[in-house]
Amino acid sequence: MKILITGTDGYIGCIVAPLLLREGFDLVAVDTGYYKTGWLFNGAAQSARTIAKDIRNITKDDLYGCKAVVHLAELSNDPTGQLAPHITHEINHKASIRLATLAKEAGVERFVYMSSCSVYGVANSPDAVTEESGVNPQTAYAECKVLVERDLVELAGDTFSPTFLRNATAFGASPRMRFDIVLNNLAGLAWTTNRIAMVSDGTPWRPLVHALDIAQAIACALEAPRDAVHAEVFNVGDSAQNYRVRDIAEIVGKVFEGCELSFGETGADNRSYRVNFDKIHDRFPTFSCDWDAERGARQLHDVFRRIDMGAEVFEARAFTRLEQLQYLLRTQQIDERFYWTPAPRRTDAQDSGL
Ligand SMILES: NC(=O)c1ccc[n+]([C@@H]2O[C@H](COP(=O)([O-])OP(=O)(O)OC[C@H]3O[C@@H](n4cnc5c(N)ncnc54)[C@H](O)[C@@H]3O)[C@@H](O)[C@H]2O)c1
């Protein structure tokens, strides 16, 4: 089955692509490469050759012959979404719907969309939220996820089946590492400073899922019978993996021996939700979350030791999305609409070989 997959130079995409190749899918991979300078470690897995292209420039020709689209390429967290909310809407909402519309017109049958549990925002009920619960997005990033789900459902029909994967917050090692997500960040701090000093009291709930388990969920959605996934929403994770942020810090503190922990007095983060993940386990019998926070923290500890990671790597901007995008804007490598600017013309000095 030929698939167009976007976001393969990203944290999750660079793990999903090798898994889908191993499962026998034929991939056309697309990414504009905002974070391409960041590469934490080499692995043995074969990956797809990624075409450097903005999703806003994808044409129908890119999609002919594909049976499915797996769409990951967006400005992918709350801080980057807040950097320029109108651009977040342009890329995350409008370009995603444009991509799906073109896909449908080109005869693509399935569209697996990477949504997020952040659509639940501040949950008003003490119970864990399900796919049927109301959404309550708190940021431009989460709002766009809600809008894409709303508009994509309108495209569903006899020949086109969108599926919405509302992923929990990811964790775990990836060559395209991100240190701006909670468990990875705490693990990096523990390794480089031996200290986790949280400003907040750590009480908000945060469901977690390993990037490799997200990759499994995508494969399950592609392989499931159409009826099981047609216009369906799935929370991706495991009900046993709703953690309070302070639990995550304590788990990391246990794995990174000798790490000092301290917490603040107040709740600095108003996003808090516990999520019920029963549906995905019921509908996809082969799906399981093989990783919990402790196993993920051990994996990170092993990777940091293997590559002898220093603070300069942990703090490198390419591993923290907001910093990398701010840098690309400041140095005018991308313009105000987040398109790459043309490379500067060669100077006379360069032309004369100096
Ligand atoms: N990481 C998480 O915790 C998490 C949780 C829930 C949902 N998700 C979703 O999963 C998807 C992948 O997340 P990730 O963590 O791998 O993100 P990431 O930021 O690491 O990767 C996203 C990739 O998309 C590319 N991209 C962004 N805008 C683009 C554009 N206009 N054209 C082409 N490429 C573009 C970037 O260059 C990047 O390589 C996203 O849709 C994200 O919202 C992630």
Coordinates of C-alpha atoms and ligand atoms in Angstrom, one line a residue:
M1 CA 0.0 0.0 0.0
K2 CA 1.4 3.4 -1.0
I3 CA 1.1 6.1 1.6
L4 CA 1.9 9.8 1.8
I5 CA 3.2 10.6 5.2
T6 CA 4.0 14.2 6.4
G7 CA 6.3 15.2 9.2
T8 CA 8.9 12.4 8.8
D9 CA 11.7 14.8 10.0
G10 CA 9.8 15.2 13.2
Y11 CA 10.1 13.6 16.6
I12 CA 7.3 11.0 16.1
G13 CA 7.5 10.9 12.2
C14 CA 11.1 9.7 12.1
I15 CA 10.0 6.7 14.3
V16 CA 6.8 6.0 12.4
A17 CA 8.4 5.9 9.0
P18 CA 10.8 3.0 9.7
L19 CA 8.0 1.1 11.4
L20 CA 5.6 1.4 8.4
L21 CA 8.4 0.4 6.1
R22 CA 9.0 -2.7 8.1
E23 CA 5.3 -3.5 7.9
G24 CA 5.6 -3.4 4.1
F25 CA 4.1 0.1 3.3
D26 CA 5.5 2.0 0.4
L27 CA 6.1 5.6 1.6
V28 CA 6.2 9.0 0.0
A29 CA 7.5 11.2 2.9
V30 CA 7.3 15.0 3.1
D31 CA 8.6 17.5 5.6
T32 CA 9.8 21.1 5.3
G33 CA 12.6 20.4 7.8
Y34 CA 12.3 23.2 10.4
Y35 CA 14.3 21.1 12.9
K36 CA 16.5 19.2 10.5
T37 CA 19.8 20.3 12.1
G38 CA 18.9 18.3 15.3
W39 CA 19.9 14.6 15.3
L40 CA 20.6 13.0 18.7
F41 CA 21.8 9.5 17.9
N42 CA 22.0 7.0 15.0
G43 CA 19.9 3.9 14.9
A44 CA 19.9 0.9 12.7
A45 CA 16.4 1.3 11.3
Q46 CA 16.0 2.0 7.6
S47 CA 14.0 5.2 7.1
A48 CA 12.1 6.8 4.2
R49 CA 13.8 9.4 2.0
T50 CA 12.0 12.6 2.9
I51 CA 11.1 15.2 0.2
A52 CA 11.6 18.7 1.4
K53 CA 8.3 20.3 0.8
D54 CA 5.9 22.5 2.7
I55 CA 2.5 20.9 3.2
R56 CA 0.9 24.1 1.9
N57 CA 2.5 23.4 -1.5
I58 CA 1.5 19.7 -1.8
T59 CA -0.4 19.1 -5.1
K60 CA -2.8 16.4 -6.3
D61 CA 0.1 15.0 -8.3
D62 CA 1.9 14.2 -5.0
L63 CA -1.2 12.2 -3.9
Y64 CA -2.2 10.1 -7.0
G65 CA -1.7 6.4 -6.4
C66 CA -1.7 6.7 -2.6
K67 CA -4.2 4.7 -0.6
A68 CA -3.7 6.6 2.6
V69 CA -2.3 9.8 4.0
V70 CA -0.8 9.9 7.5
H71 CA -0.6 13.5 8.5
L72 CA 1.8 14.6 11.2
A73 CA 3.4 17.8 9.9
E74 CA 2.2 20.8 11.9
L75 CA 3.5 23.4 14.4
S76 CA 3.3 20.7 17.0
N77 CA 3.0 22.1 20.5
D78 CA 1.4 24.8 22.5
P79 CA 4.4 27.3 22.6
T80 CA 5.1 27.1 18.9
G81 CA 1.4 27.4 18.2
Q82 CA 1.4 30.7 20.3
L83 CA 4.4 32.1 18.5
A84 CA 2.2 33.3 15.6
P85 CA -1.3 32.0 16.1
H86 CA -2.5 33.1 12.6
I87 CA 0.3 31.0 11.0
T88 CA -0.6 28.1 13.3
H89 CA -4.2 28.4 11.9
E90 CA -2.8 28.6 8.3
I91 CA -0.6 25.5 8.6
N92 CA -2.3 23.4 11.2
H93 CA -5.9 24.0 10.3
K94 CA -6.2 25.4 6.7
A95 CA -3.3 23.4 5.1
S96 CA -4.4 20.2 6.8
I97 CA -7.9 20.5 5.4
R98 CA -6.6 21.5 2.0
L99 CA -4.4 18.4 2.1
A100 CA -7.3 16.2 3.0
T101 CA -9.5 17.8 0.3
L102 CA -6.8 17.2 -2.4
A103 CA -6.3 13.6 -1.1
K104 CA -10.0 12.9 -1.4
E105 CA -10.1 14.3 -4.9
A106 CA -7.0 12.2 -5.9
G107 CA -8.8 9.0 -4.8
V108 CA -7.0 8.5 -1.4
E109 CA -9.2 6.3 0.8
R110 CA -7.9 6.9 4.3
F111 CA -6.6 9.9 6.2
V112 CA -5.0 9.3 9.6
Y113 CA -4.8 12.6 11.4
M114 CA -2.6 13.2 14.4
S115 CA -4.8 15.0 16.9
S116 CA -4.0 15.5 20.6
C117 CA -5.5 14.9 24.0
S118 CA -4.8 18.6 24.5
V119 CA -8.2 19.2 22.9
Y120 CA -9.6 18.4 26.4
G121 CA -7.8 21.3 27.9
V122 CA -9.0 21.9 31.4
A123 CA -11.4 19.0 32.1
N124 CA -14.3 20.1 34.2
S125 CA -15.2 16.7 35.5
P126 CA -13.3 14.6 38.0
D127 CA -13.9 11.6 35.7
A128 CA -11.4 10.6 33.0
V129 CA -12.6 12.1 29.7
T130 CA -13.6 9.9 26.8
E131 CA -13.9 10.5 23.1
E132 CA -17.5 11.5 23.8
S133 CA -16.6 14.2 26.3
G134 CA -16.7 17.8 25.3
V135 CA -13.5 19.5 24.2
N136 CA -12.1 22.6 25.9
P137 CA -9.0 23.8 23.9
Q138 CA -6.9 26.4 25.7
T139 CA -4.4 27.3 23.0
A140 CA -4.2 28.0 19.3
Y141 CA -2.5 24.6 18.8
A142 CA -5.4 22.8 20.6
E143 CA -8.1 24.9 18.9
C144 CA -6.7 24.0 15.5
K145 CA -6.8 20.3 16.4
V146 CA -10.5 20.7 17.2
L147 CA -11.1 22.6 13.9
V148 CA -9.4 20.0 11.8
E149 CA -11.4 17.2 13.4
R150 CA -14.6 19.2 12.8
D151 CA -13.9 20.0 9.1
L152 CA -12.4 16.6 8.3
V153 CA -15.5 14.8 9.4
E154 CA -17.4 16.8 6.8
L155 CA -15.2 15.2 4.1
A156 CA -15.9 11.7 5.3
G157 CA -17.9 9.7 2.8
D158 CA -18.2 6.4 0.8
T159 CA -14.7 6.8 -0.7
F160 CA -12.9 8.7 2.1
S161 CA -12.4 7.7 5.7
P162 CA -10.6 10.1 8.1
T163 CA -9.5 8.8 11.5
F164 CA -8.5 11.0 14.4
L165 CA -5.8 9.9 16.8
R166 CA -5.9 12.0 19.9
N167 CA -2.4 11.3 21.3
A168 CA -1.4 11.7 24.9
T169 CA 1.8 13.7 25.5
A170 CA 4.6 11.7 23.9
F171 CA 7.9 10.7 25.5
G172 CA 10.9 8.5 24.7
A173 CA 14.0 8.5 22.6
S174 CA 13.9 9.6 19.0
P175 CA 16.8 10.6 16.7
R176 CA 14.9 13.8 16.2
M177 CA 14.7 14.4 19.9
R178 CA 12.4 16.9 21.6
F179 CA 13.4 18.2 25.1
D180 CA 10.3 20.4 25.3
I181 CA 8.0 17.6 26.4
V182 CA 7.6 16.8 30.0
L183 CA 9.3 13.5 30.6
N184 CA 12.1 14.1 28.1
N185 CA 12.7 17.5 29.6
L186 CA 12.8 16.2 33.2
A187 CA 15.1 13.3 32.1
G188 CA 17.5 15.8 30.4
L189 CA 17.6 18.0 33.4
A190 CA 18.2 15.1 35.7
W191 CA 21.1 13.9 33.5
T192 CA 22.8 17.2 33.0
T193 CA 22.2 18.9 36.3
N194 CA 21.2 16.2 38.8
R195 CA 18.4 18.4 39.9
I196 CA 14.7 18.9 39.0
A197 CA 13.4 22.1 40.6
M198 CA 9.8 22.6 39.5
V199 CA 8.2 26.0 39.8
S200 CA 4.8 24.5 40.0
D201 CA 3.3 22.1 42.5
G202 CA 3.2 19.4 39.8
T203 CA -0.5 18.6 40.5
P204 CA -1.9 18.8 36.9
W205 CA -2.7 15.5 35.3
R206 CA -0.9 14.6 32.1
P207 CA -1.5 11.3 30.2
L208 CA 1.7 10.0 28.5
V209 CA 2.4 7.7 25.6
H210 CA 5.7 6.5 24.2
A211 CA 6.4 7.6 20.6
L212 CA 6.8 4.0 19.6
D213 CA 3.3 3.2 20.9
I214 CA 1.9 6.1 18.8
A215 CA 3.6 4.6 15.8
Q216 CA 1.9 1.2 16.6
A217 CA -1.5 3.1 16.8
I218 CA -0.9 4.6 13.3
A219 CA -0.2 1.2 11.9
C220 CA -3.3 -0.3 13.5
A221 CA -5.5 2.5 12.1
L222 CA -4.1 1.8 8.6
E223 CA -4.6 -1.9 8.9
A224 CA -8.0 -2.0 10.6
P225 CA -11.2 -2.7 8.6
R226 CA -12.7 0.5 7.3
D227 CA -15.8 0.3 9.5
A228 CA -13.6 0.3 12.6
V229 CA -12.0 3.6 11.8
H230 CA -14.3 5.5 9.5
A231 CA -14.7 9.0 11.0
E232 CA -13.7 7.6 14.4
V233 CA -11.9 9.4 17.2
F234 CA -9.4 7.4 19.4
N235 CA -7.6 8.5 22.4
V236 CA -4.1 7.1 22.0
G237 CA -2.5 5.9 25.3
D238 CA -3.4 3.7 28.2
S239 CA -5.7 4.5 31.1
A240 CA -3.0 3.3 33.5
Q241 CA -0.7 6.0 32.2
N242 CA -2.4 9.1 33.6
Y243 CA 0.3 10.7 35.7
R244 CA 0.4 13.9 37.8
V245 CA 3.4 15.9 36.6
R246 CA 5.0 15.4 40.1
D247 CA 4.6 11.6 39.6
I248 CA 6.6 11.9 36.4
A249 CA 9.3 13.9 38.2
E250 CA 9.5 11.3 40.9
I251 CA 9.8 8.5 38.4
V252 CA 12.6 10.3 36.6
G253 CA 14.2 11.0 40.0
K254 CA 14.2 7.3 40.9
V255 CA 15.7 6.3 37.5
F256 CA 18.4 9.0 37.5
E257 CA 19.8 8.1 40.8
G258 CA 21.0 10.9 43.0
C259 CA 18.8 13.5 41.3
E260 CA 17.4 16.1 43.7
L261 CA 13.7 17.0 43.4
S262 CA 11.8 20.1 44.6
F263 CA 8.4 21.5 43.9
G264 CA 6.8 24.9 44.0
E265 CA 3.7 26.0 45.8
T266 CA 1.3 26.9 43.0
G267 CA -0.3 25.3 39.9
A268 CA 1.5 27.2 37.1
D269 CA -0.1 25.1 34.3
N270 CA -3.9 25.2 33.9
R271 CA -4.1 22.3 31.4
S272 CA -5.1 19.3 33.4
Y273 CA -7.0 16.2 32.2
R274 CA -7.2 12.5 32.9
V275 CA -8.1 10.4 29.9
N276 CA -9.9 7.1 29.3
F277 CA -8.2 5.0 26.6
D278 CA -10.5 2.0 26.6
K279 CA -11.8 2.5 23.0
I280 CA -8.5 2.1 21.2
H281 CA -7.8 -1.1 23.1
D282 CA -11.3 -2.5 22.4
R283 CA -11.3 -1.6 18.6
F284 CA -7.7 -2.6 17.9
P285 CA -7.1 -5.9 19.7
T286 CA -3.4 -5.9 18.7
F287 CA -2.7 -2.5 20.1
S288 CA -1.0 -2.2 23.4
C289 CA 1.2 0.4 25.2
D290 CA 4.4 -1.4 25.7
W291 CA 6.1 1.5 27.4
D292 CA 5.4 3.3 30.7
A293 CA 7.1 6.3 32.1
E294 CA 9.6 4.3 34.1
R295 CA 10.7 2.2 31.1
G296 CA 10.9 5.4 29.0
A297 CA 13.0 7.1 31.6
R298 CA 15.4 4.1 31.6
Q299 CA 15.6 4.2 27.8
L300 CA 16.5 7.9 27.9
H301 CA 19.1 7.2 30.6
D302 CA 20.7 4.6 28.4
V303 CA 20.7 6.8 25.4
F304 CA 22.2 9.8 27.3
R305 CA 24.9 7.5 28.7
R306 CA 25.6 5.9 25.3
I307 CA 26.1 9.3 23.5
D308 CA 27.8 10.9 26.5
M309 CA 25.3 13.7 26.3
G310 CA 26.4 17.1 27.6
A311 CA 24.4 20.2 28.6
E312 CA 25.2 21.8 25.2
V313 CA 23.3 19.0 23.4
F314 CA 20.4 19.0 25.9
E315 CA 20.1 22.7 25.4
A316 CA 20.6 22.8 21.6
R317 CA 17.9 24.8 20.0
A318 CA 17.0 22.2 17.4
F319 CA 15.7 19.9 20.2
T320 CA 13.3 22.7 21.5
R321 CA 10.8 23.7 18.9
L322 CA 10.1 27.2 20.0
E323 CA 13.8 28.1 20.2
Q324 CA 14.5 26.7 16.8
L325 CA 11.6 28.5 15.1
Q326 CA 12.5 31.8 16.9
Y327 CA 16.0 31.4 15.6
L328 CA 14.9 30.7 12.0
L329 CA 12.7 33.8 12.2
R330 CA 15.3 36.0 13.8
T331 CA 18.0 35.1 11.2
Q332 CA 15.4 35.4 8.4
Q333 CA 15.9 31.9 7.3
I334 CA 12.1 31.6 7.3
D335 CA 9.8 34.5 6.6
E336 CA 6.8 35.8 8.6
R337 CA 4.7 33.0 7.1
F338 CA 7.2 30.4 8.0
Y339 CA 8.3 29.7 4.4
W340 CA 12.0 29.2 3.8
T341 CA 13.6 32.3 2.3
P342 CA 15.8 32.0 -0.8
A343 CA 19.5 31.3 0.0
P344 CA 21.5 34.5 -0.1
R345 CA 23.2 35.3 -3.4
R346 CA 26.9 34.6 -3.5
T347 CA 29.1 37.6 -2.8
D348 CA 31.9 38.8 -5.0
A349 CA 34.4 37.7 -2.4
Q350 CA 33.0 34.1 -2.6
D351 CA 33.0 34.2 -6.4
S352 CA 36.7 35.1 -6.4
G353 CA 37.4 32.1 -4.1
L354 CA 38.1 34.0 -0.9
Ligands
LIG1 N1 4.8 15.0 20.6 C1 3.7 14.9 21.2 O1 3.6 14.9 22.5 C2 2.4 14.9 20.5 C3 1.2 14.7 21.2 C4 0.0 14.7 20.6 C5 -0.1 14.9 19.2 N2 1.1 15.2 18.5 C6 1.0 15.4 17.1 O2 1.8 14.5 16.3 C7 2.3 15.2 15.2 C8 3.8 15.0 15.2 O3 4.3 15.5 16.4 P1 5.9 15.6 16.6 O4 6.0 15.6 18.1 O5 6.6 14.6 15.9 O6 6.2 17.1 16.1 P2 7.6 17.7 15.5 O7 7.4 19.2 15.7 O8 8.7 17.0 16.1 O9 7.5 17.3 14.0 C9 6.6 18.0 13.1 C10 7.3 18.0 11.8 O10 6.4 18.7 10.9 C11 7.2 19.6 10.0 N3 6.4 20.7 9.6 C12 5.8 21.6 10.4 N4 5.1 22.5 9.6 C13 5.3 22.0 8.3 C14 4.8 22.5 7.0 N5 4.1 23.6 6.9 N6 5.1 21.8 5.9 C15 5.8 20.6 6.0 N7 6.3 20.2 7.2 C16 6.0 20.9 8.3 C17 8.3 20.0 10.9 O11 9.5 20.4 10.1 C18 8.6 18.8 11.8 O12 9.6 18.0 11.3 C19 1.8 16.6 15.2 O13 0.7 16.8 14.5 C20 1.5 16.8 16.7 O14 0.6 17.8 16.9 C21 2.3 15.1 19.1

